[in-house]
């Protein structure tokens, strides 16, 4: 529609699908829900054109399950939803974690709890992304602030999922999901696409959960490739079969957690702005980070030394860097569209290094730059 | 050594299995592999998916592509597998609880779509794995740990329900009627669409014991006596059918299959490209 | 114009205001500017007032929502009553002639033109009201070039309706010529 | 299993037998019995190699096999 | 003032409702209250439960005990209400998506238990509230936002499915056939067991527009012409039935009702005390 | 079975049902799952004897929904489950929170994630109790350490649910749930039972979400009582009808959160042991707290100044008291059967006041006293 | 509604009418018409008080009522 | 005895070991002591080795699991092989005569008696093996009184089987008399 074919004016939700397809998504299974529905709709439209498949399942539980099944059969798979559906998917997200099935789950956050405010923006599922399913499990969750970044981070979600054999969550919010913005779609050649490691063809000793010396992620065969392996959500040994051995349990669980913990440098991403001389740092993410940026600019115009920190990976949280920054500032302001979620994590990692303030909102409105600015003035 | 069938289709190192003495699930599991054997399917191209339950442990013993999922969700996972690789023969093994209680919705929707998956429900009229709670197929009046005063629930006819929901093949046999069962499983797999074979199993440990059904042999004998072939039943009066149940093939029709229909959409774009 | 211009288009669902906003934004992009378009939905439900927003700027646009609009379009009475009092003190209020203006409105300029009537009677297609409206807005604000706006319109409208929409745009320009 | 029945041998895999008696009960020729919790072939002469015991054994513990011995 | 029926049974201050011009849901909602009125039910003893969807907004306008729950779960909530207070007349209002997609399992299980709840499914063959995705009742081949190349899903016959699952009353009418619809709702409420009334609605905004079904009047005319009463249909050939669908009462039998059966257990212990 | 009728030898799961019935439970709706199943089974057995009702639903989602329905129709309701079912219930737990429906949810924790180790003990759902459902919402969750306390806390769960019109969670673990122990069942007269506030009969202005001046919890009518009110999971005003007003949303959400926040003194409970002179405090809860106590005793016998802190309300967390204690100790050891969950909250509230160590276990075994003792020796 | 039809008056509640035309189309006597997006009673003489318009109005905007005027 | 005594009962599912443990614990309660009984389940599954534990003490019992047992009962070969090496160095190993003792067992005392056979042949009811076993344990450890043990047994067994169970208890006492 634009002159140059790779310049588009797109919704965040559309960019998510474009990114997914660029990353190699070949299967989408889901159930519609505002404000994520466009992701399903655009996937239904575009997937057949790239030889991929779309299915609308009977509910979100089934959408998650089918996405996992598709991934096990070799296709890069995605599902998208919003709060109520995200809650329903939790059991099977845990399954994907323990069975180490790469897949991408998009949550376009809306006002909760329950049906709440279905069309209003929110960032109220940030903690749920980490703790929503039962039991301990590794978590990777990313949050984009723009349409272009939605594209990029969707690609990255697939890459991380494939690289670490784990479900990865894209925590969109209604602001970014529904906003339309200019996006320059990168050339395929510019996009790094990572695929899961496959076993050697014909490897007769293939064990789906056995890692090579010095590695932490096992190779993953697809059903039908001739390996005939077993997959279960029970604690299992390297061969994939259930085990009640405490050693096996410990080994599996520890490896699962370490997949993320030992690779923080590879996984963690954040954006910093004017941190060097900042007396106050605004920490914000997703759609709200745009308000934070605007507030920072206004503050700077007024001569206030304000910086901004934007976690791009919400989980793992850029804990070390935030702790470091905290040492040099007078205050940290956490701005997020909820009652106080990521701020708790900030408090945990900052400890006494700097006072922490929260700008939250739970009324269905976005946080404005002026609200953040007011807090900046208050604390400076 | 064990029998050739077992050697060929089982992960013999995982045997003996965890099922109780006399559990009908072993008989039905064997029938599944027998059917696969009779059809000469390529082991690498068969994917067996289950949920959670005693019955759902079957795939762990079977030497195919196997997937043990979450309780009730086998068909939803299987749908993903089948969509992704339609060339795989996807078979779902499930229990009465797994398929018809928590998994009931996925069952009727897979049936509705007529996706080419064959589901075998190991129906022992009880939740075996969790120790004997009533299931949607526990007969009214029977006892279960959660029905200490007699079950007041009416029970599902799973084969019939699947047929009403859209399955193009629906049949029922029992752990006693193994030759029929094997045949129906074969026919189910042959059907290019959603097939459901209900296999009446026995759970001597919980259902049998709670309901004073005697030994497992008594229960097998009951299956033998109470089952009436659907064709034979046509000649029986309602009185004669009292206390009996039907086995046989209830539905076998041809309708468009889901993944094939999707393929047509893909083909349309392939031509355009 | 080096400042950021914020436009809010209001009316009822089905009047194509979101599409109107998208077209304006895409025209801005064609002019090499930045633009963001967003909308607010009612409850997961139909009817009621509908609102679309466009921000056009030569610079990066951070906050994606219109805070106080430079121009507010109101196509229906309900929309006018709901939104017309939220506008910059020197902003422009563009209302359809069918609307009786609520009292006490403070705006830099109020422009009332027969958008709906022109669509229905002059063009003969009520659904081009949105195109007429953005034509008028172009003429008022001149934040996008006419050339880009026309390409943007033609990129978005169904095949076979190009002429119709060109005429609608022209009517939009014309309606505000005298202002 | 394409060979004629006559070549088949009835075999028991005792480690797997759980002594449920199903094969015993439904053997048409009463070839089998339970001894000390496990199945035993008590009257192999009568066996007609119908395979029903194999079909109904929940534990894959009795079967008609190739050339090997009868019990292992 | 509005009509007496509305004054008496509606929360008039909440009107006009949010539904689009011509949306069939309003017609069906009115029929529900008409049936309640005809039966002379005590408003305080009626509880109307819904899930999420355009249709599920109905109870908010109706002056009874009303409960707007989560998507698909109306019948599960309603089961709790009915168990706790069997003296309440519990009516569930649901959509084709709410009742038959995400809520399908609760539907078949409530039917199986034969619990005395009357479910009215506002079937507009689409997900209205989320903007026009295909539902389990969207006809094969039709368009929807998530079926841009034509829907390849086969559709449920909801009334039939409920009957197969155990509902003791099952009927279907349309937003055009209001007198029949009202009568079926009455009969459903009268039935002491699980009743399902499928009410074919129209969604001009999404289903109609996407599928070029013309104006809402055209769609109402289609309902008028395509619906064939189940009794009349017996005389028609398959060719004559082509493109038609059945309305009428499909099942109406008496079987033990769930809360009454539970009451018997309670009574047993009452005697013992 | 014992001589004195009120002395029983009971499983934790049985004591839970006994407590529920003592608190007035009249409705149980659930779906069986190890290791919570006995709660369903004993409820099925006992409820009819007190005129109450039991129903086994088709799944956990339905169990949660039916429990809410039962409560709305006036009966005190409960449901019980374990991890996988707890995940499935999350959406409707959020419903109960926003619609303010009193009910009790029991989670007998087992090894996760997913099917995990179904019969093994765990405390891996502690964070899920707080964050499992989408959106912000108030949370109350209790964790008992003995069979008797399981009885008492189940009563307390019902009381808190009724008093604050909110879902309340009892976070059992397999250790306590399945252990049999002596319990002296208190006389009915000794048990405080709180019932929800009902509106005045015939109050024609009744609004289900309108609070009286100075109060925070609205009166709750039951369906069938003649009030004909509306209940929704959408943001709603005082009359119970949906609203898109930002003020209404803010007011409702804030009140919901404040119900708990403003009543911490009433809600929070904990047990302290030898804190006065302690140099090291072991913080532990549920079944693990018994190991901690044993370790503490052993340490004291060895002359080590060790104390113990047991949160009884996990949520709200006894944050003030823990922060206070931290000031006077050399170290805090958090012992819990997971990879590190409540320890994060401890870190958050303790800040730099004391170093924090974690004794965790994720292999399906309980933490032994000796393992805790070893850590005590290590840090002292 | 127990009174005889003859006493009933046909009424319209214009604020609620969304002009869908259903009543217009299915009025057996063509009593009604849409004018400017709302229903209007154009030929009350022909009305037989059958009530079909009321039954099928999705917006409760037309009905047979008591003694009041025809439109309000 | 003022110390805490820890007992582990092992065998196969269906041998009623959990009930045996409960009865011992209830007997301890009748004696005014504290007791905790617990068990470990296999996978959510049948068969295999089963394990029940009882701790009896005059004091509060904190840690509810047996760390190292003072007495270990093993009724089956599988159980003996799995559990017999985990016992206090001065502890007692009580095994059924049908079990051939694994090598290298270190225990204070090993007592081998025909529990299963006695149940099947002397009493004529294999299912009373658990009662015989707890009778034997009583006789060995004397941590509960015979009187309490008998009441505890009678409280728990089905009506009509009282005599049978009394006899089983007595057989249990008798079997270890010589030790
Ligand atoms: C979400 C969830 N709910 C409940 C359970 C517990 N559970 C495991 S198997 C089962 C029932 C099994 O019954 P069925 O499917 O009939 O299989 P069977 O054991 O009888 O063969 C239940 C309730 C679970 N694992 N997950
Ligand atoms: C758990 C959950 N999933 C999805 C949604 C989004 N959603 C709301 S209504 C609806 C479909 C409604 O369709 P139907 O029940 O047919 O009602 P209609 O709007 O057509 O009357 C969907 C998918 C939701 N609110 N909650
Ligand atoms: S419990 Fe029942 S179903 Fe499960 S293995 Fe034992 S006999 Fe079979
Ligand atoms: S093969 Fe037939 S005859 Fe021979 S033992 Fe088996 S069942 Fe009996
Ligand atoms: S049927 Fe199998 S397990 Fe049962 S007794 Fe015969 S051989 Fe043994
Ligand atoms: S979208 Fe469809 S179903 Fe919903 S109100 Fe509009 S017409 Fe009715
Ligand atoms: S009452 Fe009948 S005749 Fe009169 S306007 Fe209505 S539909 Fe027409
Ligand atoms: S049916 Fe109702 S809403 Fe439609 S035009 Fe007639 S009066 Fe108006
Ligand atoms: Mg079963
Ligand atoms: Mg619908």
Tab-separated table of N, CA, C and O in Angstrom, chain A residues 83-84 87-88 91 95 113-118 124-125 127-128 131-136 233-235 246 249 253 257 261 338-339 341 344 347-348 351-352 362-363 365, chain F residues 83-84 87-88 91 95 98 113-118 124-125 127-128 131-136 233-235 246 249 253 257 261 338-339 341 344 347-348 351-352 362-363 365:
chain	number	residue	atom	x	y	z
A	83	UNK	N	-6.214	-12.117	28.543
A	83	UNK	CA	-6.316	-12.595	29.925
A	83	UNK	C	-7.132	-13.856	30.182
A	83	UNK	O	-6.580	-14.866	30.628
A	84	UNK	N	-8.445	-13.864	29.917
A	84	UNK	CA	-9.229	-15.054	30.268
A	84	UNK	C	-8.697	-16.310	29.580
A	84	UNK	O	-8.618	-17.381	30.190
A	87	UNK	N	-5.389	-17.446	31.120
A	87	UNK	CA	-5.610	-18.255	32.319
A	87	UNK	C	-5.913	-19.698	31.935
A	87	UNK	O	-5.399	-20.642	32.542
A	88	UNK	N	-6.734	-19.871	30.929
A	88	UNK	CA	-7.102	-21.231	30.535
A	88	UNK	C	-5.922	-22.008	29.951
A	88	UNK	O	-5.856	-23.222	30.059
A	91	UNK	N	-2.395	-24.495	32.172
A	91	UNK	CA	-2.010	-25.883	32.429
A	91	UNK	C	-1.117	-26.404	31.306
A	91	UNK	O	-0.072	-27.014	31.558
A	95	UNK	N	2.871	-27.805	30.526
A	95	UNK	CA	3.208	-29.021	29.781
A	95	UNK	C	4.323	-28.732	28.772
A	95	UNK	O	5.304	-29.480	28.682
A	113	UNK	N	-9.472	-8.229	36.591
A	113	UNK	CA	-9.512	-9.684	36.459
A	113	UNK	C	-10.789	-10.136	35.760
A	113	UNK	O	-11.636	-9.308	35.469
A	114	UNK	N	-10.902	-11.411	35.517
A	114	UNK	CA	-12.071	-12.011	34.870
A	114	UNK	C	-12.356	-11.280	33.564
A	114	UNK	O	-11.441	-10.830	32.886
A	115	UNK	N	-13.616	-11.125	33.209
A	115	UNK	CA	-13.925	-10.472	31.951
A	115	UNK	C	-13.520	-8.999	32.002
A	115	UNK	O	-13.138	-8.412	30.991
A	116	UNK	N	-13.615	-8.433	33.185
A	116	UNK	CA	-13.054	-7.107	33.445
A	116	UNK	C	-13.475	-6.027	32.473
A	116	UNK	O	-14.656	-5.707	32.346
A	117	UNK	N	-12.492	-5.462	31.788
A	117	UNK	CA	-12.739	-4.424	30.779
A	117	UNK	C	-12.154	-4.938	29.469
A	117	UNK	O	-11.002	-4.676	29.138
A	118	UNK	N	-12.962	-5.663	28.690
A	118	UNK	CA	-12.419	-6.419	27.561
A	118	UNK	C	-11.706	-5.599	26.508
A	118	UNK	O	-10.834	-6.123	25.822
A	124	UNK	N	-1.758	-6.219	33.218
A	124	UNK	CA	-2.088	-6.919	34.457
A	124	UNK	C	-1.753	-8.398	34.466
A	124	UNK	O	-2.055	-9.092	35.430
A	125	UNK	N	-1.134	-8.892	33.394
A	125	UNK	CA	-0.843	-10.337	33.361
A	125	UNK	C	0.658	-10.602	33.416
A	125	UNK	O	1.118	-11.715	33.124
A	127	UNK	N	2.778	-10.740	35.972
A	127	UNK	CA	3.174	-11.732	36.950
A	127	UNK	C	2.605	-13.099	36.599
A	127	UNK	O	3.209	-14.137	36.858
A	128	UNK	N	1.434	-13.109	35.997
A	128	UNK	CA	0.841	-14.382	35.582
A	128	UNK	C	1.739	-15.089	34.561
A	128	UNK	O	1.830	-16.313	34.561
A	131	UNK	N	4.097	-16.871	36.802
A	131	UNK	CA	3.628	-17.779	37.849
A	131	UNK	C	2.285	-18.421	37.552
A	131	UNK	O	1.693	-19.049	38.429
A	132	UNK	N	1.774	-18.257	36.358
A	132	UNK	CA	0.405	-18.684	36.089
A	132	UNK	C	0.168	-20.177	36.129
A	132	UNK	O	-0.910	-20.633	36.471
A	133	UNK	N	1.164	-20.954	35.781
A	133	UNK	CA	0.949	-22.400	35.823
A	133	UNK	C	1.540	-22.936	37.120
A	133	UNK	O	2.377	-22.303	37.748
A	134	UNK	N	1.078	-24.109	37.514
A	134	UNK	CA	1.525	-24.681	38.786
A	134	UNK	C	2.935	-25.249	38.650
A	134	UNK	O	3.340	-25.696	37.584
A	135	UNK	N	3.632	-25.259	39.763
A	135	UNK	CA	4.968	-25.866	39.790
A	135	UNK	C	6.030	-24.928	39.241
A	135	UNK	O	5.743	-23.919	38.594
A	136	UNK	N	7.274	-25.277	39.491
A	136	UNK	CA	8.391	-24.467	38.998
A	136	UNK	C	8.634	-24.769	37.531
A	136	UNK	O	8.478	-25.906	37.081
A	233	UNK	N	4.148	-35.304	30.182
A	233	UNK	CA	4.185	-34.181	31.117
A	233	UNK	C	4.586	-34.615	32.511
A	233	UNK	O	4.644	-33.803	33.435
A	234	UNK	N	4.821	-35.912	32.674
A	234	UNK	CA	5.349	-36.414	33.938
A	234	UNK	C	6.856	-36.148	33.979
A	234	UNK	O	7.495	-35.969	32.936
A	235	UNK	N	7.408	-36.162	35.160
A	235	UNK	CA	8.869	-36.138	35.283
A	235	UNK	C	9.395	-37.360	34.533
A	235	UNK	O	8.870	-38.470	34.674
A	246	UNK	N	14.156	-39.720	42.402
A	246	UNK	CA	14.378	-38.358	42.861
A	246	UNK	C	15.555	-37.707	42.129
A	246	UNK	O	15.557	-36.514	41.878
A	249	UNK	N	14.320	-36.595	38.777
A	249	UNK	CA	13.490	-35.400	38.927
A	249	UNK	C	14.370	-34.180	39.125
A	249	UNK	O	14.184	-33.136	38.494
A	253	UNK	N	14.520	-31.132	36.449
A	253	UNK	CA	14.025	-29.820	36.875
A	253	UNK	C	15.152	-28.787	36.889
A	253	UNK	O	14.964	-27.637	36.486
A	257	UNK	N	15.392	-25.306	34.599
A	257	UNK	CA	15.552	-23.957	35.134
A	257	UNK	C	16.842	-23.319	34.624
A	257	UNK	O	16.880	-22.119	34.335
A	261	UNK	N	18.426	-19.697	33.290
A	261	UNK	CA	19.350	-19.070	34.250
A	261	UNK	C	20.787	-18.986	33.757
A	261	UNK	O	21.500	-18.034	34.057
A	338	UNK	N	-1.100	-1.480	35.921
A	338	UNK	CA	-1.648	-2.473	36.844
A	338	UNK	C	-1.541	-1.912	38.248
A	338	UNK	O	-1.160	-0.763	38.442
A	339	UNK	N	-1.856	-2.736	39.214
A	339	UNK	CA	-1.909	-2.268	40.603
A	339	UNK	C	-0.533	-2.309	41.260
A	339	UNK	O	-0.357	-1.893	42.379
A	341	UNK	N	2.866	-4.668	39.807
A	341	UNK	CA	3.321	-6.033	39.591
A	341	UNK	C	4.842	-6.063	39.408
A	341	UNK	O	5.564	-6.496	40.300
A	344	UNK	N	7.222	-4.983	42.108
A	344	UNK	CA	7.620	-5.872	43.202
A	344	UNK	C	8.985	-6.498	42.907
A	344	UNK	O	9.817	-6.664	43.790
A	347	UNK	N	11.569	-3.846	43.379
A	347	UNK	CA	11.856	-3.707	44.810
A	347	UNK	C	12.787	-4.811	45.288
A	347	UNK	O	13.703	-4.587	46.068
A	348	UNK	N	12.522	-6.011	44.811
A	348	UNK	CA	13.329	-7.147	45.237
A	348	UNK	C	14.791	-6.987	44.838
A	348	UNK	O	15.685	-7.260	45.638
A	351	UNK	N	16.563	-3.502	46.353
A	351	UNK	CA	16.720	-3.498	47.817
A	351	UNK	C	16.728	-2.057	48.321
A	351	UNK	O	15.851	-1.290	47.958
A	352	UNK	N	17.719	-1.706	49.133
A	352	UNK	CA	17.703	-0.355	49.691
A	352	UNK	C	18.420	0.664	48.810
A	352	UNK	O	18.580	1.806	49.204
A	362	UNK	N	-5.438	1.157	37.035
A	362	UNK	CA	-6.253	-0.052	36.898
A	362	UNK	C	-7.651	0.318	36.470
A	362	UNK	O	-8.605	-0.401	36.714
A	363	UNK	N	-7.763	1.469	35.840
A	363	UNK	CA	-9.113	1.914	35.491
A	363	UNK	C	-9.413	1.763	34.004
A	363	UNK	O	-10.417	2.235	33.517
A	365	UNK	N	-7.590	2.982	31.554
A	365	UNK	CA	-6.966	4.023	30.741
A	365	UNK	C	-5.468	3.807	30.674
A	365	UNK	O	-4.869	3.233	31.583
F	83	UNK	N	-2.323	-29.124	41.614
F	83	UNK	CA	-1.753	-28.273	40.580
F	83	UNK	C	-2.471	-28.189	39.249
F	83	UNK	O	-2.939	-27.116	38.865
F	84	UNK	N	-2.583	-29.290	38.493
F	84	UNK	CA	-3.200	-29.175	37.165
F	84	UNK	C	-4.617	-28.596	37.233
F	84	UNK	O	-4.996	-27.763	36.404
F	87	UNK	N	-4.555	-24.866	38.069
F	87	UNK	CA	-4.333	-24.057	36.864
F	87	UNK	C	-5.647	-23.851	36.118
F	87	UNK	O	-5.948	-22.756	35.663
F	88	UNK	N	-6.419	-24.918	35.994
F	88	UNK	CA	-7.674	-24.811	35.248
F	88	UNK	C	-8.693	-23.924	35.949
F	88	UNK	O	-9.531	-23.307	35.301
F	91	UNK	N	-9.192	-19.087	35.870
F	91	UNK	CA	-10.053	-18.073	35.274
F	91	UNK	C	-11.237	-17.770	36.195
F	91	UNK	O	-11.558	-16.622	36.465
F	95	UNK	N	-12.984	-14.642	38.550
F	95	UNK	CA	-14.402	-14.260	38.541
F	95	UNK	C	-14.917	-14.073	39.968
F	95	UNK	O	-15.570	-13.084	40.296
F	98	UNK	N	-13.627	-10.743	41.390
F	98	UNK	CA	-14.225	-9.483	40.947
F	98	UNK	C	-15.704	-9.420	41.280
F	98	UNK	O	-16.245	-8.355	41.573
F	113	UNK	N	6.128	-28.992	37.231
F	113	UNK	CA	4.960	-28.467	36.517
F	113	UNK	C	4.210	-29.585	35.788
F	113	UNK	O	4.648	-30.726	35.827
F	114	UNK	N	3.119	-29.227	35.164
F	114	UNK	CA	2.282	-30.169	34.429
F	114	UNK	C	1.950	-31.372	35.306
F	114	UNK	O	1.774	-31.242	36.505
F	115	UNK	N	1.883	-32.550	34.723
F	115	UNK	CA	1.530	-33.725	35.519
F	115	UNK	C	2.645	-34.043	36.507
F	115	UNK	O	2.374	-34.541	37.613
F	116	UNK	N	3.866	-33.730	36.147
F	116	UNK	CA	4.988	-33.754	37.079
F	116	UNK	C	5.155	-35.042	37.858
F	116	UNK	O	5.368	-36.111	37.296
F	117	UNK	N	5.060	-34.921	39.169
F	117	UNK	CA	5.153	-36.074	40.067
F	117	UNK	C	3.865	-36.109	40.878
F	117	UNK	O	3.784	-35.539	41.958
F	118	UNK	N	2.856	-36.819	40.369
F	118	UNK	CA	1.505	-36.663	40.917
F	118	UNK	C	1.359	-37.028	42.386
F	118	UNK	O	0.482	-36.530	43.061
F	124	UNK	N	4.966	-25.932	45.249
F	124	UNK	CA	5.302	-25.225	44.021
F	124	UNK	C	4.202	-24.335	43.474
F	124	UNK	O	4.353	-23.760	42.399
F	125	UNK	N	3.085	-24.235	44.182
F	125	UNK	CA	1.980	-23.417	43.659
F	125	UNK	C	1.761	-22.161	44.491
F	125	UNK	O	0.715	-21.501	44.386
F	127	UNK	N	3.277	-19.207	44.518
F	127	UNK	CA	3.186	-17.970	43.746
F	127	UNK	C	1.960	-17.991	42.827
F	127	UNK	O	1.346	-16.965	42.572
F	128	UNK	N	1.622	-19.167	42.355
F	128	UNK	CA	0.426	-19.268	41.516
F	128	UNK	C	-0.816	-18.835	42.294
F	128	UNK	O	-1.735	-18.240	41.726
F	131	UNK	N	-0.738	-15.169	41.785
F	131	UNK	CA	-0.689	-14.578	40.449
F	131	UNK	C	-1.299	-15.453	39.361
F	131	UNK	O	-1.148	-15.168	38.175
F	132	UNK	N	-1.958	-16.520	39.727
F	132	UNK	CA	-2.393	-17.487	38.723
F	132	UNK	C	-3.460	-17.002	37.761
F	132	UNK	O	-3.525	-17.438	36.623
F	133	UNK	N	-4.307	-16.114	38.218
F	133	UNK	CA	-5.342	-15.619	37.304
F	133	UNK	C	-4.897	-14.275	36.750
F	133	UNK	O	-4.036	-13.614	37.323
F	134	UNK	N	-5.459	-13.913	35.600
F	134	UNK	CA	-5.046	-12.678	34.947
F	134	UNK	C	-5.620	-11.457	35.662
F	134	UNK	O	-6.687	-11.537	36.270
F	135	UNK	N	-4.910	-10.361	35.545
F	135	UNK	CA	-5.403	-9.113	36.121
F	135	UNK	C	-5.121	-9.010	37.611
F	135	UNK	O	-4.806	-9.987	38.277
F	136	UNK	N	-5.257	-7.800	38.126
F	136	UNK	CA	-5.045	-7.588	39.566
F	136	UNK	C	-6.273	-8.031	40.336
F	136	UNK	O	-7.404	-7.879	39.880
F	233	UNK	N	-18.806	-10.642	35.676
F	233	UNK	CA	-17.350	-10.603	35.807
F	233	UNK	C	-16.742	-9.404	35.105
F	233	UNK	O	-15.532	-9.225	35.091
F	234	UNK	N	-17.589	-8.586	34.500
F	234	UNK	CA	-17.133	-7.316	33.931
F	234	UNK	C	-16.985	-6.305	35.062
F	234	UNK	O	-17.578	-6.450	36.129
F	235	UNK	N	-16.215	-5.274	34.804
F	235	UNK	CA	-16.188	-4.151	35.733
F	235	UNK	C	-17.618	-3.617	35.860
F	235	UNK	O	-18.310	-3.449	34.859
F	246	UNK	N	-14.247	5.003	33.710
F	246	UNK	CA	-12.946	4.814	34.336
F	246	UNK	C	-13.016	5.043	35.839
F	246	UNK	O	-12.308	4.396	36.600
F	249	UNK	N	-14.416	1.889	37.341
F	249	UNK	CA	-13.396	0.832	37.338
F	249	UNK	C	-12.407	1.066	38.464
F	249	UNK	O	-12.068	0.159	39.225
F	253	UNK	N	-11.966	-1.536	41.557
F	253	UNK	CA	-10.689	-2.236	41.685
F	253	UNK	C	-9.971	-1.843	42.970
F	253	UNK	O	-9.399	-2.678	43.660
F	257	UNK	N	-8.950	-4.361	46.152
F	257	UNK	CA	-7.604	-4.542	46.678
F	257	UNK	C	-7.532	-4.122	48.142
F	257	UNK	O	-6.855	-4.741	48.953
F	261	UNK	N	-5.838	-5.203	51.806
F	261	UNK	CA	-4.767	-4.299	52.260
F	261	UNK	C	-5.107	-3.526	53.525
F	261	UNK	O	-4.237	-3.258	54.345
F	338	UNK	N	10.267	-26.066	46.735
F	338	UNK	CA	10.182	-25.575	45.374
F	338	UNK	C	11.537	-24.999	44.995
F	338	UNK	O	12.495	-25.109	45.772
F	339	UNK	N	11.592	-24.370	43.836
F	339	UNK	CA	12.882	-23.891	43.339
F	339	UNK	C	13.241	-22.528	43.917
F	339	UNK	O	14.309	-22.004	43.669
F	341	UNK	N	10.361	-19.757	45.716
F	341	UNK	CA	9.186	-18.941	45.419
F	341	UNK	C	8.959	-17.902	46.525
F	341	UNK	O	9.210	-16.715	46.316
F	344	UNK	N	11.454	-15.203	47.271
F	344	UNK	CA	11.511	-13.956	46.508
F	344	UNK	C	10.796	-12.840	47.253
F	344	UNK	O	11.243	-11.696	47.284
F	347	UNK	N	12.960	-11.824	50.128
F	347	UNK	CA	14.009	-10.927	49.641
F	347	UNK	C	13.481	-9.510	49.441
F	347	UNK	O	14.120	-8.527	49.773
F	348	UNK	N	12.287	-9.453	48.902
F	348	UNK	CA	11.703	-8.146	48.626
F	348	UNK	C	11.493	-7.350	49.913
F	348	UNK	O	11.798	-6.150	49.957
F	351	UNK	N	14.998	-6.728	52.121
F	351	UNK	CA	15.981	-5.848	51.468
F	351	UNK	C	17.382	-6.198	51.963
F	351	UNK	O	17.747	-7.375	51.977
F	352	UNK	N	18.125	-5.190	52.384
F	352	UNK	CA	19.503	-5.489	52.784
F	352	UNK	C	19.636	-5.871	54.252
F	352	UNK	O	20.736	-6.032	54.746
F	362	UNK	N	13.168	-29.833	44.620
F	362	UNK	CA	12.225	-29.991	43.524
F	362	UNK	C	12.275	-31.409	42.983
F	362	UNK	O	11.941	-31.667	41.840
F	363	UNK	N	12.707	-32.321	43.831
F	363	UNK	CA	12.859	-33.687	43.340
F	363	UNK	C	11.764	-34.615	43.841
F	363	UNK	O	11.847	-35.822	43.672
F	365	UNK	N	10.926	-35.071	46.975
F	365	UNK	CA	11.124	-35.481	48.363
F	365	UNK	C	10.842	-34.315	49.294
F	365	UNK	O	11.012	-33.157	48.924
